[in-house]
Amino acid sequence: MEKNMQMNDFENMIDIESKILSTSRDPHQYNGEVFENESIVASTQHQKRFYLESYGCQMNFADSEVVASILQAQGYGATKEPAEADLILLNTCSIREKAELTVRKRLTEFKKIKKNNPGLLIGMLGCMAERLKTKLLEEEKLVDLVVGPDAYRTLPDLISEAEDGQKAVNVFLSRDETYADIAPVRLNSNGITAFVSIMRGCNNMCSFCVVPFTRGRERSRDADSIIAECQELYDTGYKEVTLLGQNVDSYYWNNPETGHNITFAQLLERVALISPVLRIRFSTSHPKDITDDVLHIMAKYENICKYIHLPLQSGSTRVLQLMNRTYTREWYLAKVKRIKEIMPDCSISADIITGFCTETEEDHQDTMDIMWQCRYDYSYMFMYSERPGTLAAKRFTDDIPHDVKRRRLQEIVAIQNKLSFENYSQDIGKTYKVLIEGNSKRSAADWMGRNSQNKVVVFPKGDFSYTSGDYVMVLVHECTQGTLLGTIMN
Ligand code: SAM
Ligand code: SF4
């Protein structure tokens, strides 16, 4: 999923609050991704068809893969056309107000389709389910079923209830559901890279964040089932797995049979040992939890990618305290220094919020200053969006005017653009091992892949007979602020 957003899309970038640069399977950026998978595309053998759109983070997308698996077992086939569907599902995100507004607009559009097809069922899945169930199901009657992130196993029963004209709702948040035994159907897959969910929920109470309320308590998935899923992916030709959780470094699983405990560092090592040609990435690391053990395991195995997404949120200790992030500016800087000591070639990216409650110009300066010090390769930057029910909504006033939030966002985006271009320019003349993911978006004559540092690399196919999933050495000779351009060295 090569995204390509350039500087001249600046206004648009701010509007979508705000992903910079062109690169990756972005942790925040599914915006109506439609289900696609050849193996269960609807055909005459399927009794019914479903249409599924995903919003929000990679974890939501991974959940959609679990939902597709559950529906497949019920005889459903997939369609990319909402008008052909018997069941339309939106897997929703609540992280910022904008995400919720987009989903609402979409639901209104689907309601129009229902007018011509009264048998059609429309369902809302995921993070918006708990908060908006009554409003969307009973008051506005935009949906027929509402299913929270821990209730997907009950989807078949809920569909039956909705077919009988009942209001079908399950937003129960579990303490132990991890869907460990459900083999996800890979959606929109390039057959090379896949997400593997290793934990659910979050116990951190960052004051701005709605996730602990929408996705419940943190729980880690059975390590053996994670290894089995990664092994299966490798056996079927995948070359890269991204281990997913809101806070992967607090992964901790106790094997009930042996009493043996497994930490994230140990899990990483077990996945790394599946094969030296299976690459491993992970997201997201909380700065307070990433340990030297994890860093040393990353350094020890070439196939664990040298890239850490380390959300900052703010460069001001005062604001970090209000955000309940539990680290200071100095702690964060020391963590970045430690990463670079152990892995000098490790790339770091961040999440940053502008205009959090009470943020002064001085706090904002602290954020800009720390960006220069950390020299992120890229960042995901957002204006603060107050979310109902969060600690910040209860305790503080959302007192920074929108135009100030926006101006500060523009300033940090401008810094990040400079940093990215400078960092990428320093790669010119270097040779990287690149995993080919597919054709470049712009030309079928070029390959697109990534280096260990998660930077997108584009290069001509030339006369070589490489294919997707191959590793290839590429010499970088040019760059944009989000892409390295090179030529094959072999
Ligand atoms: N668990 C990850 C962590 O702690 O870094 C982050 C998960 S959250 C889905 C992704 C990002 O969304 C956060 O790092 C934060 O920058 C941003 N975010 C969360 N709540 C927000 C809010 N209320 N307003 C603006 N941005 C927000
Ligand atoms: Fe939200 Fe903080 Fe948990 Fe991340 S660590 S999901 S920002 S509460």
Coordinates of C-alpha atoms and ligand atoms in Angstrom, one line a residue:
M1 CA 0.0 0.0 0.0
E2 CA 2.2 2.7 -1.3
K3 CA 0.8 6.0 -0.2
N4 CA 2.0 9.1 -2.0
M5 CA 1.4 12.4 -0.4
Q6 CA 3.7 15.3 -1.3
M7 CA 4.3 18.7 0.1
N8 CA 1.9 20.4 -2.3
D9 CA -0.9 18.4 -0.7
F10 CA -0.2 20.4 2.4
E11 CA -3.7 21.7 3.0
N12 CA -5.1 18.3 2.4
M13 CA -2.6 16.8 4.7
I14 CA -3.6 19.1 7.5
D15 CA -7.3 18.2 6.8
I16 CA -6.7 14.5 7.2
E17 CA -4.9 15.3 10.5
S18 CA -2.1 14.6 9.4
K19 CA 0.1 11.9 7.9
I20 CA 3.3 13.1 6.4
L21 CA 5.2 11.4 3.7
S22 CA 4.6 8.8 1.3
T23 CA 5.7 5.6 2.8
S24 CA 4.1 2.9 4.6
R25 CA 1.4 0.7 5.9
D26 CA 0.7 3.5 8.2
P27 CA -0.4 2.8 11.7
H28 CA -3.2 5.4 11.5
Q29 CA -4.3 5.5 8.0
Y30 CA -6.9 3.0 6.9
N31 CA -9.6 5.3 5.5
G32 CA -12.3 3.1 4.0
E33 CA -10.1 0.3 2.8
V34 CA -12.3 -2.2 1.0
F35 CA -12.0 -5.9 1.5
E36 CA -10.3 -7.8 -1.3
N37 CA -9.2 -11.4 -1.4
E38 CA -9.5 -13.7 -4.3
S39 CA -10.0 -16.8 -2.3
I40 CA -13.4 -15.7 -1.0
V41 CA -14.6 -13.4 -3.7
A42 CA -18.4 -14.1 -4.0
S43 CA -19.3 -16.7 -6.5
T44 CA -22.3 -19.0 -7.1
Q45 CA -21.1 -21.3 -4.3
H46 CA -21.7 -18.5 -1.8
Q47 CA -25.2 -18.1 -0.4
K48 CA -24.6 -14.4 0.6
R49 CA -22.2 -11.6 -0.1
F50 CA -20.6 -9.2 2.3
Y51 CA -18.9 -5.8 1.7
L52 CA -16.4 -4.7 4.4
E53 CA -14.7 -1.3 4.8
S54 CA -12.0 -0.7 7.4
Y55 CA -11.1 2.6 9.1
G56 CA -8.3 3.5 11.5
C57 CA -5.2 1.6 12.6
Q58 CA -3.5 -1.6 11.5
M59 CA -5.1 -3.3 14.4
N60 CA -8.5 -2.6 13.0
F61 CA -7.4 -3.9 9.7
A62 CA -6.1 -7.1 11.3
D63 CA -9.6 -7.4 13.0
S64 CA -11.3 -7.1 9.6
E65 CA -9.2 -10.1 8.6
V66 CA -10.7 -12.1 11.6
V67 CA -14.2 -10.9 10.7
A68 CA -13.7 -12.0 7.1
S69 CA -12.7 -15.4 8.4
I70 CA -15.8 -15.7 10.6
L71 CA -18.0 -14.7 7.7
Q72 CA -16.3 -17.1 5.3
A73 CA -17.1 -20.0 7.7
Q74 CA -20.8 -18.9 7.5
G75 CA -20.8 -19.3 3.7
Y76 CA -20.4 -15.6 2.8
G77 CA -18.4 -14.5 -0.2
A78 CA -16.9 -11.0 -0.5
T79 CA -17.9 -8.3 -2.9
K80 CA -16.3 -4.9 -3.7
E81 CA -19.6 -3.5 -4.7
P82 CA -21.8 -2.3 -1.8
A83 CA -24.9 -2.4 -4.1
E84 CA -24.4 -6.2 -4.6
A85 CA -24.1 -7.0 -0.9
D86 CA -26.5 -8.7 1.5
L87 CA -24.4 -7.4 4.4
I88 CA -22.4 -4.2 4.6
L89 CA -19.9 -3.8 7.5
L90 CA -17.9 -0.8 8.5
N91 CA -15.0 -1.5 10.9
T92 CA -14.8 1.9 12.6
C93 CA -12.3 4.1 14.4
S94 CA -12.9 6.6 17.2
I95 CA -9.4 7.9 17.7
R96 CA -10.3 11.4 16.4
E97 CA -13.6 13.1 15.7
K98 CA -12.8 13.3 12.0
A99 CA -12.6 9.5 11.8
E100 CA -16.1 9.2 13.3
L101 CA -17.6 11.9 11.0
T102 CA -16.3 10.0 8.0
V103 CA -17.9 6.8 9.1
R104 CA -21.2 8.5 9.8
K105 CA -21.2 10.0 6.3
R106 CA -20.6 6.6 4.8
L107 CA -23.4 5.0 6.8
T108 CA -25.8 7.7 5.4
E109 CA -24.7 6.7 1.9
F110 CA -25.3 3.0 2.6
K111 CA -28.8 3.8 4.0
K112 CA -29.7 5.0 0.5
I113 CA -28.7 1.6 -1.0
K114 CA -31.0 0.0 1.6
K115 CA -34.0 1.9 0.3
N116 CA -33.7 -0.1 -2.9
N117 CA -32.8 -3.3 -1.1
P118 CA -34.7 -3.6 2.1
G119 CA -33.2 -7.0 2.9
L120 CA -29.7 -5.5 3.1
L121 CA -28.2 -5.5 6.6
I122 CA -25.8 -2.7 7.7
G123 CA -23.5 -3.3 10.6
M124 CA -21.1 -1.1 12.6
L125 CA -18.0 -3.0 14.0
G126 CA -15.1 -1.9 16.1
C127 CA -14.3 1.2 18.2
M128 CA -17.4 3.4 17.6
A129 CA -19.7 0.5 18.6
E130 CA -19.8 1.1 22.3
R131 CA -20.1 4.9 22.3
L132 CA -22.6 5.3 19.5
K133 CA -24.6 2.1 19.6
T134 CA -27.9 3.7 20.9
K135 CA -27.6 6.7 18.7
L136 CA -26.9 4.9 15.4
L137 CA -29.1 1.8 16.0
E138 CA -32.1 3.2 17.8
E139 CA -32.3 6.9 17.3
E140 CA -30.9 7.5 13.8
K141 CA -31.6 3.9 12.6
L142 CA -28.5 4.0 10.4
V143 CA -27.4 0.4 11.3
D144 CA -29.0 -3.0 11.9
L145 CA -26.3 -4.5 14.0
V146 CA -23.5 -3.2 16.3
V147 CA -20.6 -5.4 17.2
G148 CA -17.7 -4.3 19.5
P149 CA -14.1 -5.4 18.9
D150 CA -14.3 -8.3 21.4
A151 CA -17.6 -9.7 20.1
Y152 CA -16.8 -10.8 16.5
R153 CA -17.4 -14.5 17.4
T154 CA -21.1 -13.6 18.0
L155 CA -21.4 -12.0 14.5
P156 CA -23.3 -15.0 13.0
D157 CA -25.9 -14.9 15.8
L158 CA -26.2 -11.2 15.6
I159 CA -26.8 -11.4 11.8
S160 CA -29.6 -13.9 12.5
E161 CA -31.2 -11.6 15.1
A162 CA -31.0 -8.7 12.7
E163 CA -32.5 -10.8 9.9
D164 CA -35.4 -11.5 12.3
G165 CA -35.9 -7.7 12.7
Q166 CA -34.4 -7.5 16.1
K167 CA -31.9 -4.9 17.2
A168 CA -28.6 -6.9 17.3
V169 CA -26.0 -5.5 19.7
N170 CA -22.9 -7.0 21.4
V171 CA -20.3 -4.5 22.7
F172 CA -19.2 -6.6 25.6
L173 CA -15.4 -6.0 26.2
S174 CA -13.6 -9.2 27.2
R175 CA -10.7 -9.7 29.5
D176 CA -9.3 -12.7 27.6
E177 CA -10.5 -12.6 24.0
T178 CA -7.6 -12.6 21.6
Y179 CA -9.1 -14.6 18.6
A180 CA -5.9 -16.8 18.9
D181 CA -7.6 -19.7 17.2
I182 CA -9.1 -17.9 14.3
A183 CA -7.0 -18.0 11.1
P184 CA -7.4 -14.5 9.6
V185 CA -8.3 -14.3 5.9
R186 CA -5.6 -12.0 4.5
L187 CA -7.2 -8.9 3.0
N188 CA -5.7 -6.7 0.2
S189 CA -2.6 -8.8 0.6
N190 CA 0.4 -8.5 -1.6
G191 CA 1.3 -12.0 -0.5
I192 CA 4.6 -10.8 0.9
T193 CA 3.8 -8.7 4.0
A194 CA 1.2 -9.5 6.7
F195 CA 0.0 -8.2 10.1
V196 CA -0.1 -10.5 13.1
S197 CA -2.0 -9.3 16.2
I198 CA -0.2 -10.3 19.4
M199 CA -2.3 -8.5 22.0
R200 CA -5.5 -6.5 22.4
G201 CA -6.6 -3.5 24.4
C202 CA -4.5 -1.1 26.5
N203 CA -3.9 -0.5 30.2
N204 CA -2.2 2.9 29.7
M205 CA -4.5 5.7 30.5
C206 CA -3.1 8.4 28.2
S207 CA -5.5 11.2 29.0
F208 CA -6.2 12.1 25.4
C209 CA -6.9 8.6 24.2
V210 CA -10.2 6.7 23.8
V211 CA -8.6 3.3 23.1
P212 CA -8.7 1.9 26.7
F213 CA -12.5 2.6 26.6
T214 CA -13.2 1.3 23.1
R215 CA -10.9 -1.8 23.1
G216 CA -10.8 -2.7 26.8
R217 CA -8.1 -4.1 29.1
E218 CA -4.8 -5.3 27.7
R219 CA -4.3 -9.0 27.1
S220 CA -1.6 -10.9 25.4
R221 CA -2.2 -13.7 22.9
D222 CA -0.9 -17.2 23.3
A223 CA 2.7 -17.1 22.1
D224 CA 2.4 -20.6 20.5
S225 CA -0.5 -19.5 18.3
I226 CA 1.5 -16.4 17.2
I227 CA 4.5 -18.5 16.2
A228 CA 2.2 -20.9 14.4
E229 CA 0.5 -18.1 12.5
C230 CA 3.9 -16.6 11.5
Q231 CA 5.2 -20.0 10.5
E232 CA 2.2 -20.6 8.3
L233 CA 2.6 -17.2 6.7
Y234 CA 6.2 -18.0 6.0
D235 CA 5.3 -21.5 4.6
T236 CA 2.8 -19.9 2.2
G237 CA 5.4 -17.4 0.8
Y238 CA 5.1 -14.4 3.0
K239 CA 8.4 -12.7 3.8
E240 CA 7.5 -10.1 6.4
V241 CA 5.3 -10.1 9.5
T242 CA 4.4 -7.0 11.5
L243 CA 3.6 -7.9 15.1
L244 CA 0.7 -5.6 16.3
G245 CA -0.4 -4.3 19.6
Q246 CA -1.2 -0.9 21.2
N247 CA 1.8 -1.4 23.4
V248 CA 3.8 -4.4 22.2
D249 CA 6.6 -4.0 24.7
S250 CA 4.3 -4.9 27.5
Y251 CA 3.5 -8.2 25.8
Y252 CA 3.6 -10.9 28.6
W253 CA 2.2 -14.4 28.2
N254 CA 2.1 -17.1 30.8
N255 CA 1.9 -20.6 29.4
P256 CA -0.7 -22.3 31.6
E257 CA 0.7 -25.7 30.9
T258 CA 4.3 -25.1 31.6
G259 CA 4.1 -22.0 33.9
H260 CA 6.7 -20.5 31.6
N261 CA 6.5 -16.7 31.0
I262 CA 7.2 -15.0 27.6
T263 CA 8.2 -11.4 27.3
F264 CA 8.1 -9.4 24.1
A265 CA 11.9 -9.7 23.6
Q266 CA 11.6 -13.5 23.9
L267 CA 8.6 -13.5 21.5
L268 CA 10.6 -11.5 19.0
E269 CA 13.4 -13.9 19.2
R270 CA 11.1 -16.9 18.6
V271 CA 9.6 -15.3 15.5
A272 CA 13.1 -14.3 14.2
L273 CA 14.2 -17.9 14.5
I274 CA 11.4 -19.1 12.1
S275 CA 13.7 -18.3 9.2
P276 CA 16.5 -15.8 8.5
V277 CA 14.6 -14.6 5.4
L278 CA 11.4 -13.8 7.2
R279 CA 11.5 -10.1 8.2
I280 CA 10.0 -9.0 11.4
R281 CA 8.5 -5.5 12.3
F282 CA 6.4 -4.5 15.2
S283 CA 4.2 -1.6 16.3
T284 CA 3.6 0.3 18.6
S285 CA 6.3 0.8 21.2
H286 CA 5.6 3.0 24.2
P287 CA 8.8 4.8 25.3
K288 CA 8.3 3.8 28.9
D289 CA 8.2 0.1 28.1
I290 CA 10.7 -0.6 25.4
T291 CA 13.6 -2.4 27.1
D292 CA 17.3 -3.0 26.5
D293 CA 16.4 -6.7 26.1
V294 CA 14.2 -5.8 23.1
L295 CA 16.9 -3.5 21.6
H296 CA 19.6 -6.2 22.0
I297 CA 17.4 -8.9 20.4
M298 CA 16.8 -6.4 17.5
A299 CA 20.5 -5.9 17.1
K300 CA 21.3 -9.6 17.3
Y301 CA 19.0 -10.7 14.4
E302 CA 19.5 -9.2 11.0
N303 CA 15.9 -10.2 10.0
I304 CA 14.4 -8.0 12.8
C305 CA 14.0 -4.7 11.0
K306 CA 15.9 -1.7 12.3
Y307 CA 13.0 0.5 12.7
I308 CA 11.1 1.7 15.8
H309 CA 7.9 3.7 15.9
L310 CA 8.3 5.6 19.2
P311 CA 5.4 8.0 19.7
L312 CA 6.5 11.2 21.4
Q313 CA 3.1 13.1 21.6
S314 CA 4.8 16.2 23.1
G315 CA 8.3 17.5 23.7
S316 CA 7.2 19.3 26.9
T317 CA 7.5 17.5 30.2
R318 CA 4.6 19.6 31.6
V319 CA 2.3 18.5 28.7
L320 CA 3.5 14.9 28.9
Q321 CA 2.4 14.9 32.5
L322 CA -1.0 16.2 31.6
M323 CA -1.2 13.6 28.9
N324 CA -0.3 10.9 31.5
R325 CA 2.4 9.5 29.3
T326 CA 4.5 8.7 32.4
Y327 CA 7.9 9.8 30.9
T328 CA 9.6 13.1 30.7
R329 CA 11.3 14.9 27.8
E330 CA 14.7 13.8 29.2
W331 CA 13.6 10.1 29.6
Y332 CA 12.4 10.1 25.9
L333 CA 15.7 11.7 24.7
A334 CA 17.7 9.1 26.7
K335 CA 15.6 6.3 25.1
V336 CA 16.4 7.6 21.6
K337 CA 20.1 7.8 22.6
R338 CA 20.0 4.2 23.9
I339 CA 18.4 3.0 20.6
K340 CA 21.1 4.7 18.6
E341 CA 23.9 3.3 20.9
I342 CA 22.7 -0.2 20.4
M343 CA 21.7 0.1 16.8
P344 CA 23.3 3.1 15.1
D345 CA 21.4 2.3 11.8
C346 CA 18.0 2.2 13.5
S347 CA 15.3 4.4 12.0
I348 CA 12.8 6.1 14.4
S349 CA 9.4 7.6 13.7
A350 CA 7.0 9.3 16.0
D351 CA 3.4 10.4 16.7
I352 CA 3.0 14.0 17.8
I353 CA -0.1 15.9 18.9
T354 CA -0.4 19.7 18.7
G355 CA -2.6 21.9 20.7
F356 CA -3.3 19.6 23.7
C357 CA -5.1 21.4 26.6
T358 CA -3.1 24.3 28.0
E359 CA -0.2 23.9 25.5
T360 CA 1.8 27.1 25.4
E361 CA 4.1 28.5 22.7
E362 CA 7.0 27.4 24.9
D363 CA 5.6 23.8 25.1
H364 CA 5.3 23.9 21.3
Q365 CA 8.9 25.1 21.0
D366 CA 9.9 22.2 23.2
T367 CA 8.2 19.8 20.7
M368 CA 9.9 21.4 17.7
D369 CA 13.3 21.3 19.5
I370 CA 13.0 17.6 20.4
M371 CA 12.1 16.8 16.8
W372 CA 15.4 18.4 15.7
Q373 CA 17.2 16.4 18.3
C374 CA 15.6 13.1 17.5
R375 CA 15.8 13.7 13.7
Y376 CA 12.8 11.4 13.0
D377 CA 12.7 9.8 9.5
Y378 CA 9.0 10.5 9.5
S379 CA 6.2 11.4 11.9
Y380 CA 2.4 11.1 12.1
M381 CA 1.1 14.4 13.3
F382 CA -2.3 15.4 14.6
M383 CA -4.2 18.3 16.0
Y384 CA -5.6 17.4 19.4
S385 CA -9.2 16.2 19.1
E386 CA -11.1 15.9 22.4
R387 CA -12.8 12.5 22.8
P388 CA -15.8 12.1 25.0
G389 CA -15.2 10.0 28.1
T390 CA -11.4 10.4 28.1
L391 CA -9.5 11.6 31.2
A392 CA -8.6 14.8 29.4
A393 CA -12.3 15.5 28.4
K394 CA -13.2 15.1 32.1
R395 CA -10.4 17.0 33.6
F396 CA -9.2 19.7 31.2
T397 CA -10.6 22.3 28.9
D398 CA -9.9 21.9 25.2
D399 CA -8.7 25.5 25.3
I400 CA -6.3 25.9 22.3
P401 CA -8.2 27.6 19.4
H402 CA -8.4 25.5 16.2
D403 CA -6.3 28.0 14.2
V404 CA -3.5 27.8 16.8
K405 CA -3.6 24.0 16.7
R406 CA -3.5 24.1 13.0
R407 CA -0.6 26.6 12.8
R408 CA 1.4 24.6 15.2
L409 CA 0.7 21.5 13.2
Q410 CA 1.8 23.2 10.0
E411 CA 5.0 24.2 11.8
I412 CA 5.9 20.7 12.9
V413 CA 4.9 19.2 9.5
A414 CA 7.4 21.7 7.9
I415 CA 10.1 20.6 10.3
Q416 CA 9.4 16.9 9.7
N417 CA 9.5 17.5 5.9
K418 CA 13.0 19.1 6.3
L419 CA 14.2 16.3 8.5
S420 CA 12.9 13.6 6.2
F421 CA 14.5 15.1 3.2
E422 CA 17.8 15.6 5.0
N423 CA 17.8 12.0 6.4
Y424 CA 16.8 10.5 3.1
S425 CA 19.5 12.5 1.3
Q426 CA 22.1 11.0 3.6
D427 CA 21.1 7.6 2.2
I428 CA 22.4 8.6 -1.3
G429 CA 25.4 6.5 -2.2
K430 CA 24.5 3.7 0.3
T431 CA 23.4 0.2 -0.7
Y432 CA 20.4 -1.4 1.0
K433 CA 18.9 -4.9 1.1
V434 CA 15.3 -4.4 -0.2
L435 CA 12.4 -6.7 0.0
I436 CA 10.4 -6.4 -3.2
E437 CA 6.7 -5.9 -2.4
G438 CA 5.4 -5.3 -6.0
N439 CA 5.3 -2.9 -8.8
S440 CA 5.9 0.8 -8.1
K441 CA 2.6 2.8 -8.1
R442 CA 3.8 5.0 -10.9
S443 CA 5.3 2.4 -13.3
A444 CA 5.1 -1.3 -13.9
A445 CA 8.7 -1.0 -15.2
D446 CA 9.9 -0.2 -11.6
W447 CA 9.8 -2.3 -8.4
M448 CA 8.8 -0.9 -5.0
G449 CA 10.1 -2.4 -1.8
R450 CA 11.4 -1.4 1.6
N451 CA 14.7 -1.5 3.4
S452 CA 15.1 -2.6 6.9
Q453 CA 14.6 1.0 8.1
N454 CA 11.1 0.9 6.6
K455 CA 12.0 3.4 3.9
V456 CA 10.3 2.9 0.5
V457 CA 12.8 2.2 -2.3
V458 CA 11.8 2.4 -6.0
F459 CA 14.1 1.1 -8.7
P460 CA 13.9 -0.1 -12.3
K461 CA 13.4 -3.8 -12.9
G462 CA 15.9 -3.7 -15.7
D463 CA 16.8 -7.1 -17.3
F464 CA 16.9 -8.9 -14.0
S465 CA 14.3 -11.7 -13.4
Y466 CA 13.4 -10.8 -9.8
T467 CA 9.9 -11.1 -8.5
S468 CA 7.8 -9.9 -5.5
G469 CA 9.2 -11.4 -2.3
D470 CA 12.8 -11.5 -3.5
Y471 CA 15.5 -9.6 -1.7
V472 CA 17.7 -7.4 -3.8
M473 CA 20.6 -5.1 -3.2
V474 CA 19.9 -1.6 -4.3
L475 CA 22.3 1.4 -4.6
V476 CA 20.5 4.7 -3.8
H477 CA 21.3 7.6 -6.1
E478 CA 18.4 10.0 -5.6
C479 CA 15.6 10.7 -3.1
T480 CA 12.4 12.6 -2.5
Q481 CA 11.3 13.3 1.1
G482 CA 9.5 10.0 1.2
T483 CA 11.2 7.6 -1.3
L484 CA 14.7 6.4 -2.1
L485 CA 15.4 5.9 -5.8
G486 CA 18.1 3.5 -6.8
T487 CA 19.4 0.8 -9.1
I488 CA 19.9 -3.0 -8.6
M489 CA 23.5 -3.9 -7.7
N490 CA 23.5 -7.7 -8.1
Ligands
SAM1 N1 -0.7 3.0 21.4 C1 0.0 3.9 20.6 C2 0.9 4.7 21.5 O1 0.7 4.9 22.7 O2 1.7 5.3 21.0 C3 -0.9 4.9 19.9 C4 -2.2 4.4 19.4 S1 -3.2 5.7 18.8 C5 -4.3 4.6 17.8 C6 -2.3 6.5 17.5 C7 -2.0 7.9 17.7 O3 -3.2 8.7 17.6 C8 -1.4 8.3 19.1 O4 -0.1 8.0 19.3 C9 -1.7 9.8 19.1 O5 -0.7 10.5 18.6 C10 -2.9 9.9 18.2 N2 -4.1 10.2 19.0 C11 -4.7 9.5 20.0 N3 -5.7 10.1 20.5 C12 -5.8 11.4 20.0 C13 -6.6 12.5 20.1 N4 -7.6 12.5 21.0 N5 -6.3 13.6 19.4 C14 -5.3 13.6 18.5 N6 -4.5 12.6 18.3 C15 -4.7 11.4 19.0
SF4_2 FE1 -3.9 5.2 23.7 FE2 -1.8 5.6 25.3 FE3 -2.9 3.1 25.0 FE4 -1.5 4.3 23.0 S1 -0.7 3.7 25.0 S2 -3.5 3.2 22.9 S3 -2.1 6.4 23.2 S4 -3.9 4.9 26.0

